[in-house]
Short mmCIF file of N, CA, C and O in Angstrom, two decimals:
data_model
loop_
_atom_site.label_atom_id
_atom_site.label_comp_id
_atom_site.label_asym_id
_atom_site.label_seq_id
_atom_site.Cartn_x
_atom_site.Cartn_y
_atom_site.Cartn_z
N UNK C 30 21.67 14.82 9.30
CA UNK C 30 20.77 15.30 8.27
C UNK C 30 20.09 16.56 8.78
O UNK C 30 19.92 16.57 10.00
N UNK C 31 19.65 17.70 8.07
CA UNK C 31 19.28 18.61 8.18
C UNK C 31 18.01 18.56 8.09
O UNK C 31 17.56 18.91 6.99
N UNK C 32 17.12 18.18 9.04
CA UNK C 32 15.49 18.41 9.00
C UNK C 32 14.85 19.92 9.21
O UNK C 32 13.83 20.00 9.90
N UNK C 33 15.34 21.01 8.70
CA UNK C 33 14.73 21.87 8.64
C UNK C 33 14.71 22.38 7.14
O UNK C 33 13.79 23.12 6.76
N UNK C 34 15.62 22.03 6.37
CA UNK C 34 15.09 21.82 4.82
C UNK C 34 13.85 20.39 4.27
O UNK C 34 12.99 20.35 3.39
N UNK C 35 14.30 19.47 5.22
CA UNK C 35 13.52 18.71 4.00
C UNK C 35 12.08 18.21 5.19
O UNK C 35 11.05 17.68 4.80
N UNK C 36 12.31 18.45 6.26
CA UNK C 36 10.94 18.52 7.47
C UNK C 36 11.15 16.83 7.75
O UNK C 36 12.02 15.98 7.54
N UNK C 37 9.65 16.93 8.43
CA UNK C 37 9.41 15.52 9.31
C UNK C 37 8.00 15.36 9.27
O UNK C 37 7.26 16.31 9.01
N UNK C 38 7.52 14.09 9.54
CA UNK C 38 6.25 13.71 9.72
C UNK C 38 6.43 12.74 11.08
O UNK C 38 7.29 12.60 11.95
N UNK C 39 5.09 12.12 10.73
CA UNK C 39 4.83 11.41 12.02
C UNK C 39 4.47 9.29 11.31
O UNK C 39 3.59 8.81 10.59
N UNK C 40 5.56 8.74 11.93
CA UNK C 40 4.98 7.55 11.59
C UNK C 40 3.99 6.55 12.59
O UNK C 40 4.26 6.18 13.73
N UNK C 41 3.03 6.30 11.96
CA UNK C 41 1.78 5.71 13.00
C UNK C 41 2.21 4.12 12.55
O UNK C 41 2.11 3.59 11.44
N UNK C 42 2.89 3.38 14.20
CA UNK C 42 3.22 1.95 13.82
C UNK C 42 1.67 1.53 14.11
O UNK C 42 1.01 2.15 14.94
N UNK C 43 1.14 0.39 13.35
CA UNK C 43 0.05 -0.01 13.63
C UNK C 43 -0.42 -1.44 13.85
O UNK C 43 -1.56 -1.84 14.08
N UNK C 44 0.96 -2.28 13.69
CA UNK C 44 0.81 -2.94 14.27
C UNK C 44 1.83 -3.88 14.77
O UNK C 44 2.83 -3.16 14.87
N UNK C 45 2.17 -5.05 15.14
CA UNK C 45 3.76 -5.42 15.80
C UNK C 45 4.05 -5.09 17.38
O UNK C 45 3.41 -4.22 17.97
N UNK C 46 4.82 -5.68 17.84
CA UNK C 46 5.58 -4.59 19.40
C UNK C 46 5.21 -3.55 19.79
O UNK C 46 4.68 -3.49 20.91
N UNK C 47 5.33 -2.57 19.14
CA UNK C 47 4.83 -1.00 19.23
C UNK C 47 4.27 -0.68 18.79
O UNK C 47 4.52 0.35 18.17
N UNK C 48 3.15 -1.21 18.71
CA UNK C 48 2.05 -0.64 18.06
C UNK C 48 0.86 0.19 18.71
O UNK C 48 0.56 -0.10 19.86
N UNK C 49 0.19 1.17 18.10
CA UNK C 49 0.12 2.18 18.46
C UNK C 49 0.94 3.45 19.01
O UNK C 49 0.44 4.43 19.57
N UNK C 50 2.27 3.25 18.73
CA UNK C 50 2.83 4.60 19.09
C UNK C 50 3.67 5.19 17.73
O UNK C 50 4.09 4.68 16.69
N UNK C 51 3.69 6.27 18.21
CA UNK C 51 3.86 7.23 17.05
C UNK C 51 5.73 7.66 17.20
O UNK C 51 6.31 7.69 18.29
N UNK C 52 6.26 7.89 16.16
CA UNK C 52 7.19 8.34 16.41
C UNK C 52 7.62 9.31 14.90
O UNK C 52 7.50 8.92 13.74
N UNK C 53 8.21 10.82 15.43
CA UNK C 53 8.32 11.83 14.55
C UNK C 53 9.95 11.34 13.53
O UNK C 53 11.08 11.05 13.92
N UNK C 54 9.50 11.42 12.45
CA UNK C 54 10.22 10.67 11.50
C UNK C 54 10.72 12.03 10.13
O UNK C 54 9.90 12.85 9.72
N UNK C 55 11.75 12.00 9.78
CA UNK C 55 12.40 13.24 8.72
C UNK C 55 12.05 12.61 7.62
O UNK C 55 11.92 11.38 7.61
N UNK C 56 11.83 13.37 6.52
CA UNK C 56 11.61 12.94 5.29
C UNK C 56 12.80 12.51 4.72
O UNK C 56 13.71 12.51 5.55
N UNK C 57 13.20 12.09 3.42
CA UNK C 57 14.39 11.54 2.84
C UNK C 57 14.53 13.18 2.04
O UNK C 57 13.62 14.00 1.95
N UNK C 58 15.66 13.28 1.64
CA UNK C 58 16.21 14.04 1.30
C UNK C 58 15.03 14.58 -0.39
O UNK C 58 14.87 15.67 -0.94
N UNK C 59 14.49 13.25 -0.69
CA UNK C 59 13.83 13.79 -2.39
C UNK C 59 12.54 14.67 -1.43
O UNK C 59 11.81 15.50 -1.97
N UNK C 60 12.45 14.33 -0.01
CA UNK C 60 10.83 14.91 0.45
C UNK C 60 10.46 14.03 0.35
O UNK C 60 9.28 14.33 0.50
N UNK C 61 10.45 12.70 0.16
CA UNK C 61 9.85 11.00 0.77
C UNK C 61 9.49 11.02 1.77
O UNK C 61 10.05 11.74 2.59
N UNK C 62 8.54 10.31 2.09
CA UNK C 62 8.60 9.19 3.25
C UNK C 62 9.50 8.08 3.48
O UNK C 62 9.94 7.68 2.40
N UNK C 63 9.88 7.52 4.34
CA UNK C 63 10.79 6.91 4.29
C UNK C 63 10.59 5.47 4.43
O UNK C 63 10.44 4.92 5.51
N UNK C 64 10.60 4.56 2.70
CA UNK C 64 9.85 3.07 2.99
C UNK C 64 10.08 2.34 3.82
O UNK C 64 9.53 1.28 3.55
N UNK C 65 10.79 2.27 5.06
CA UNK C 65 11.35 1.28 6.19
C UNK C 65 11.86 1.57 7.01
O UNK C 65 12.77 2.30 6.60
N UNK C 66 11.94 1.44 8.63
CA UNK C 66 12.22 1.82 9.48
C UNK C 66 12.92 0.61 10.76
O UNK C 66 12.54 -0.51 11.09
N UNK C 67 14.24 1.58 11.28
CA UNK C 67 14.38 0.38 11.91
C UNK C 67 14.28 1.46 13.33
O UNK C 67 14.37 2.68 13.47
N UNK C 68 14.09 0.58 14.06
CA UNK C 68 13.54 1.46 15.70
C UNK C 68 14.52 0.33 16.79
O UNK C 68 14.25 -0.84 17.05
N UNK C 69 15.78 1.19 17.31
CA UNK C 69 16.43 0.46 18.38
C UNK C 69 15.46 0.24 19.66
O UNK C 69 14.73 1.15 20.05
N UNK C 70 15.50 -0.93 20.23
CA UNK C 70 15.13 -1.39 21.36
C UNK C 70 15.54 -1.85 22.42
O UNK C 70 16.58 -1.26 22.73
N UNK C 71 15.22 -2.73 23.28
CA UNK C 71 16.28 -3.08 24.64
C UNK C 71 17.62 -4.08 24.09
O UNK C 71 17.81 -4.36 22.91
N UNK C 72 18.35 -4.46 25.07
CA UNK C 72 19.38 -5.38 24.73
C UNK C 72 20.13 -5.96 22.95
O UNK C 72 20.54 -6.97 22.40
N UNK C 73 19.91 -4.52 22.70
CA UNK C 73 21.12 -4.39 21.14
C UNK C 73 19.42 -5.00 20.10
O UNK C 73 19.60 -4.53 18.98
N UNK C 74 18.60 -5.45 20.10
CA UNK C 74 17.46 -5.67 19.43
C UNK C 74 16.62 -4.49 18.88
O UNK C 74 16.16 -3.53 19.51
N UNK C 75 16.49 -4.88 17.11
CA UNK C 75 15.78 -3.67 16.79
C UNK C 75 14.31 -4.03 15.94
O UNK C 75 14.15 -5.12 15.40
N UNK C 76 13.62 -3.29 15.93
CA UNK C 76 12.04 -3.68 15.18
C UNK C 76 12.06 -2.77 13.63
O UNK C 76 12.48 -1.62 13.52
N UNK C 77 11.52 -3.56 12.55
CA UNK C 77 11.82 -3.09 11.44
C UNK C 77 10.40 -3.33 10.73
O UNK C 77 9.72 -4.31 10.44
N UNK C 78 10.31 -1.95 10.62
CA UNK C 78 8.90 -1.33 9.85
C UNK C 78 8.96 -1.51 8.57
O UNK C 78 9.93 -2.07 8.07
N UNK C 79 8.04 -1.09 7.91
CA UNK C 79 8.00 -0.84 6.78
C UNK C 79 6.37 -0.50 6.25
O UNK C 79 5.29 -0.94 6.62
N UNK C 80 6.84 0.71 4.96
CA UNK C 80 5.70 1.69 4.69
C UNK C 80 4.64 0.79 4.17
O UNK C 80 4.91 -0.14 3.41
N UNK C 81 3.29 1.09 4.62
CA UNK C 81 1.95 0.97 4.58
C UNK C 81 0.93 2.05 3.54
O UNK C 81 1.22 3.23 3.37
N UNK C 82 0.12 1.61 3.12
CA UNK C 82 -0.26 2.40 2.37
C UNK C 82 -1.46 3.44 2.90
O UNK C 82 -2.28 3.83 2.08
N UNK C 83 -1.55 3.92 4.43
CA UNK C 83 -2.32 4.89 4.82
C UNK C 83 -1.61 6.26 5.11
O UNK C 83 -0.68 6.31 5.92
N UNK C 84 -1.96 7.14 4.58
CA UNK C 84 -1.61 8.70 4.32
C UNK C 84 -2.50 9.73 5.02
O UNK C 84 -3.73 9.76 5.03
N UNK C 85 -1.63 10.56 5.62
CA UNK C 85 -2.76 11.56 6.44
C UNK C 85 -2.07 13.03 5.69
O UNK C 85 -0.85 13.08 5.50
N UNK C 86 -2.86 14.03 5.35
CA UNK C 86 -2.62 15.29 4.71
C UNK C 86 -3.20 16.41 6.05
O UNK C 86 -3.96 16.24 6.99
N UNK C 87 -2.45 17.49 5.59
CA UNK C 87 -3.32 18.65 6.67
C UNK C 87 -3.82 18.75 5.95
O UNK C 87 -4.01 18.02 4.97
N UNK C 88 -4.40 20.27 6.42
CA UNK C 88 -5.53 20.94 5.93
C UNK C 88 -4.10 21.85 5.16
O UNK C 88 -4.23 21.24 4.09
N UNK C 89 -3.37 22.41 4.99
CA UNK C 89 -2.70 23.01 3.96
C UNK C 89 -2.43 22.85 2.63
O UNK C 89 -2.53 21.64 2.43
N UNK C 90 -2.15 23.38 1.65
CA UNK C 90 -1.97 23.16 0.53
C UNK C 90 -0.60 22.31 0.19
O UNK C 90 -0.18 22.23 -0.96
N UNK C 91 0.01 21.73 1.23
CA UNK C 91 1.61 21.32 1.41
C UNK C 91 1.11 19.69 0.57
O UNK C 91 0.15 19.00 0.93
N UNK C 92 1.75 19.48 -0.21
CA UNK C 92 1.86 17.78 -0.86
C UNK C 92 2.34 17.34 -0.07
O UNK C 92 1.19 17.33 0.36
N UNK C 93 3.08 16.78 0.86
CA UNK C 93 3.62 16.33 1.39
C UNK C 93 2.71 15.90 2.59
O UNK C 93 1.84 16.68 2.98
N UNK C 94 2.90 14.45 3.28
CA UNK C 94 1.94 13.75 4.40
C UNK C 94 2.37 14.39 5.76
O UNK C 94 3.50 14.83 5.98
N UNK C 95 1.48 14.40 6.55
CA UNK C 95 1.72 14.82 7.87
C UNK C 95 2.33 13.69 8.68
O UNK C 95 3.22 13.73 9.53
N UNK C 96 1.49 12.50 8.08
CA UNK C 96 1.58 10.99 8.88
C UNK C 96 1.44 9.84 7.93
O UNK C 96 0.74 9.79 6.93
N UNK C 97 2.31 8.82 8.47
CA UNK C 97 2.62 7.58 7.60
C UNK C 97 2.21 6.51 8.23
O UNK C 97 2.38 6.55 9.45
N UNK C 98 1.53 5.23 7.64
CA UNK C 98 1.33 4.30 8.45
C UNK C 98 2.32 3.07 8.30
O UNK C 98 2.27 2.49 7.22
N UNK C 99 3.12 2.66 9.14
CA UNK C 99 3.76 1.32 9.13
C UNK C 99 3.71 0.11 9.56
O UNK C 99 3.71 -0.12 10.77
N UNK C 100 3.65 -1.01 8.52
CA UNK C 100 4.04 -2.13 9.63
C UNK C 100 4.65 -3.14 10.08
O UNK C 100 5.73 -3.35 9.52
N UNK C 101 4.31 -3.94 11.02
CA UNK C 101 5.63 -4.44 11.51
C UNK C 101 6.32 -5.89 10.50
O UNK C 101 5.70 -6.85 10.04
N UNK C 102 7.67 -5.59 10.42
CA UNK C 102 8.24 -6.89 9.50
C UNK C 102 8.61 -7.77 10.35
O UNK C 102 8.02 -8.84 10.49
N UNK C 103 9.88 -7.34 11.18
CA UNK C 103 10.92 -8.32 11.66
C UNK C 103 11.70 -8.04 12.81
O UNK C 103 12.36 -7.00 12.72
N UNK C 104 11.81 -8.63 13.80
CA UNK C 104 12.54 -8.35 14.99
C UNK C 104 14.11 -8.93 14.50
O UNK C 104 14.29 -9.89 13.75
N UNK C 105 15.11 -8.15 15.07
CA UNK C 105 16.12 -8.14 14.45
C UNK C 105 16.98 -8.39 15.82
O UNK C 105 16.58 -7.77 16.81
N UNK C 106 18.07 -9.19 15.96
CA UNK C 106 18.78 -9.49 17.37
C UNK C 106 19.85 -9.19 16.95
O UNK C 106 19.96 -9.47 15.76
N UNK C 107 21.19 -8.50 17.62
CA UNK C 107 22.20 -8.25 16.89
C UNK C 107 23.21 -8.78 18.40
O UNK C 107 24.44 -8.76 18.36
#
């Protein structure tokens, strides 16, 4: 995917496994946020987010969020 047309933000996990860390996330192609996230982890296991309803804006006139808040659903074992 080409993240220099449609950009990136920042998703703030807030709570679950990783919580508190941030990780820089591309928008979906409409310029979304992206409702769910899956984040690989150790031994083939992945953690699966999903969108929260806290929104962070700059100070620019840009619609679009700087930062997304997620949280945690489901540990996933594969």
């Amino acid at each position: 995917m080409d993240t220099s047309t449609t950009g990136s933000y920042t998703a703030k996990l807030i709570d679950g496994p990783l919580e508190g860390k941030t990780v820089a996330t591309p928008f979906l192609e409409s310029g979304d946020p992206r409702p769910r996230l899956e984040l690989g982890a150790e031994h083939g296991k992945h953690y699966v987010y999903s969108r929260a309803a806290g929104l962070e804006f700059s100070a620019d006139d840009d619609d679009r969020p700087t930062a997304v808040e997620y949280r945690f659903v489901e540990t996933v074992f594969v």
